Amino acid sequence: MNSYSENLHSSVLASLESQEMNQKKLDSQLNSSMFTLYYAEGAEIVTDNKLELATKKYNQAQTVKEQAVKTKNISTNIVMSATQQNTNTLQSVSNGAVSAANIQIATNAIVRLASDMGSIFSIINAADYGTQIYQQSIEAYNLMNRTAYLAEVASQHAMEASAAIAEVSSSTVQDKAKATDTSISNLLQVSSTNFTTTAAIVAADNDAKAAASVNTKAAQGIIESNKVELEAAKVAYLLNNKSLNYNLRVNVPKIYNNSYEVSFNYFKAPFKTDEKGTNTPQLGLDNPVKSYNLFLVKDSKKSFFSASAAEELLINPLQHIQILPSDGTAVKTDLSTSKTILSNYKTRFQAINNLRASQQKAIEAKDNLSKANVALALATKEKSDADTAVNNTKNNITRLTKELETAKQNTAKAAEAAKKNPDDKDLAKTSAQAARDQDTIERSLNIATLTETEAIDFQKVATDNLKAENTNAAKAENELLEAQKLVATNETNLKTAEAAFKEKKDVFKTINILDLVDTDNEVIVLGEKYVIFLLTVFTDEYKKGINTYDDYLSAPSETFSLKKTVNAVKDINIVQEPEKKDTTKIGLPTLSPFAVNFAVNKDDKSITEYRCMFLPYKEKDFTKNDLDNFEESIQETILKKEIETVENEITQYETELESIKDKNKDPKDQLDKPLNKKQESPDSSNKEKLNNEIENTKNQSNSYNLVEIETNSKLEIALTKLNHLYIGLEKMYSQKTAEIKNTKAFFFNQKLAENVPSGNYTVAAPTSNDPLVYEVKIDPATTDNFGNSLIDNRLYIPVILSYYKGSETNRKQYNNNLSDWENEESFTFSIANNQKILIN
């Protein structure tokens, strides 16, 4: 290899190696920023939960304080009233005692007067009995006796009133009111302190949430920046690899199938065959390459692999894959080939779009079927309940009808017995009771008849609903089958489009792992890192023509490794209640849902650990997903507008070409006529005239030819640009964020799931009924993926990580897999019969 080739090869190696190392560095930075964002979002969720709990406590403390203030106001009024009452009571006791004493004095005077009146009446009775004075004295005597009696009664009441007033414990009431007021004051002070403390906690939690939100946004900005840098580095590597390294690439299938795919561009000769001189011998430019040879090299040994080592391995057919070039690979691509490539791009692009659309429809159809099955189960239960209700009412009517017949007989017998013995009260009571029993049964029978009518109506409605839901479920199932068929059809169409696309591209080679061993003569090992080298062997004619007799060894491809992938869990079922309720836990809080379960692959379960995590799901105003969709829509609009513009240019150039060809056709026809005349005419003057005519016609034709060449060149450039635009649009669609249900979820992916601590997930276990159905029960110790206890009345998304649980040696041969959590149904966690209260 000459010094120029050596320097060029070294520069290519250094450039690609530097860019690959930069990619790895940026990938590490992206992973680091990804974890930073994840934990920042976790901290924001925790602070949000704390703020919500603190806000609840704040509202409670505010209510308690307001009630304490109201109670304090009432207590103050009570103390004032009790004090006033005590003062009034003491005054009343004094006034009552004085009044009782005065009344007693008056009573004593009246009694003495009555005694004197009695003496006077005795004298008059003895001396003047029957006279007028006697009559007056007896009236006075009676009035006086009554007055004395009333005075004694008044005195008695006064003494009782005085005693009753003295018994009123106003001072005790006052003391208790003061003590209560003191307690209320203390309660107000405590509630005020608690309110102030809680308000401070709310303020602190609010600040913490704001700080956590700022950290989250900063982390989002960093990860966006790192993603942009990594994408830029990848694009730079791809461009350099395409320009400097044959566009050598290795495509590893997502699902391991014992093979991988290598693609590269054919070697393009630096000079074209029409650029050599007339007398210059052929340089082998038409077919400069004798063969292309692929080598598998361990990543750890790629720096030691050289062209001489590759040439030595050419003798072993298992250590290299030889690809012979097709005819004319060095010839410049013509316009028809460009159009074919463009057509293949469009077909492939349309096939990708159709597949994505059908996959989205399949997801929606699956979701609709799930909802239809839930509605069908509910309708089935309602129909069953309605049937049971109808049967119960019919049985009840049958029973009541029999009881009514018996009651009528008993009533008739009791009435007959009472009629025969009208004086027997017991028989009369029995007859009346029998009549009342009959009336009660008749009313119950009437109610049962009405209930039966309602139950039959409800049964009819339930039957109609069940039919409708059966129809909906069958329709949803058919739609899912149709959607799945469409997905299968579009997958086949995409494979066909891919095959046609690859035929017009340079080289796509599918290599079975047994068809190519590495340079150490060892079969490829799963999980090990490898690279591919391409050795281009030139023809002897071409080597002689360029005076360089070395073959060319490419730089290594990007590092790759083959791994098996465990199957992801697809259908996660939420179990709201256990089949059998635990009677020993009656009165204890009941958690809902009870568990989650899912079916597993029988071939995977022996090597797979199923880790269940619950992601808190709380909708916010604007998320990263919204931003991604917004950016994607702008990029898509711009690319589609550019494609439309370039397609219009291509149409214009094609129209111009057709017009130029039509115009150039006439000068060519005219050129043939003078040439024929020139050959036929012997006259020299005519020949000179014909020569001038021929020259003018040639010039005109050449002008048209130049315009045609220029237009062809513009058309070729436009077609190439359109190809690149379609590549960009296709790449954007391949990286486009798919339409998902849980658009408001936080940042989460498989790498993060693999690093969730063991205390924050639950390992699923097989159920007793079916070993292929695994279950995770939810209990008070269950936490979310951040380690926080599940919160009542919050939404959570169940996520299952299928994690290879084999030996550490074999672990690198497997890829783990995460369930489609972005489209998984969320559930609301709830706690029934919860006796807990919020405390500080």
Short mmCIF file of C-alpha atoms in Angstrom, two decimals, residues 371-380 461-477:
data_model
loop_
_atom_site.label_atom_id
_atom_site.label_comp_id
_atom_site.label_asym_id
_atom_site.label_seq_id
_atom_site.Cartn_x
_atom_site.Cartn_y
_atom_site.Cartn_z
CA LYS A 371 -63.87 -2.68 26.96
CA ALA A 372 -66.55 -4.71 25.16
CA ASN A 373 -65.67 -7.80 27.21
CA VAL A 374 -65.92 -5.78 30.42
CA ALA A 375 -69.31 -4.44 29.33
CA LEU A 376 -70.37 -7.97 28.32
CA ALA A 377 -69.35 -9.34 31.71
CA LEU A 378 -71.34 -6.59 33.41
CA ALA A 379 -74.37 -7.22 31.17
CA THR A 380 -74.10 -10.97 31.82
CA VAL A 461 -83.95 -4.67 29.55
CA ALA A 462 -81.06 -6.84 30.78
CA THR A 463 -81.74 -9.37 28.00
CA ASP A 464 -81.70 -6.62 25.38
CA ASN A 465 -78.52 -5.16 26.88
CA LEU A 466 -76.90 -8.60 26.90
CA LYS A 467 -77.80 -9.13 23.25
CA ALA A 468 -76.42 -5.70 22.38
CA GLU A 469 -73.21 -6.31 24.34
CA ASN A 470 -72.82 -9.76 22.76
CA THR A 471 -73.17 -8.11 19.37
CA ASN A 472 -70.68 -5.40 20.34
CA ALA A 473 -68.21 -7.96 21.69
CA ALA A 474 -68.52 -10.10 18.55
CA LYS A 475 -68.10 -6.99 16.41
CA ALA A 476 -65.06 -5.89 18.43
CA GLU A 477 -63.57 -9.37 18.12
#
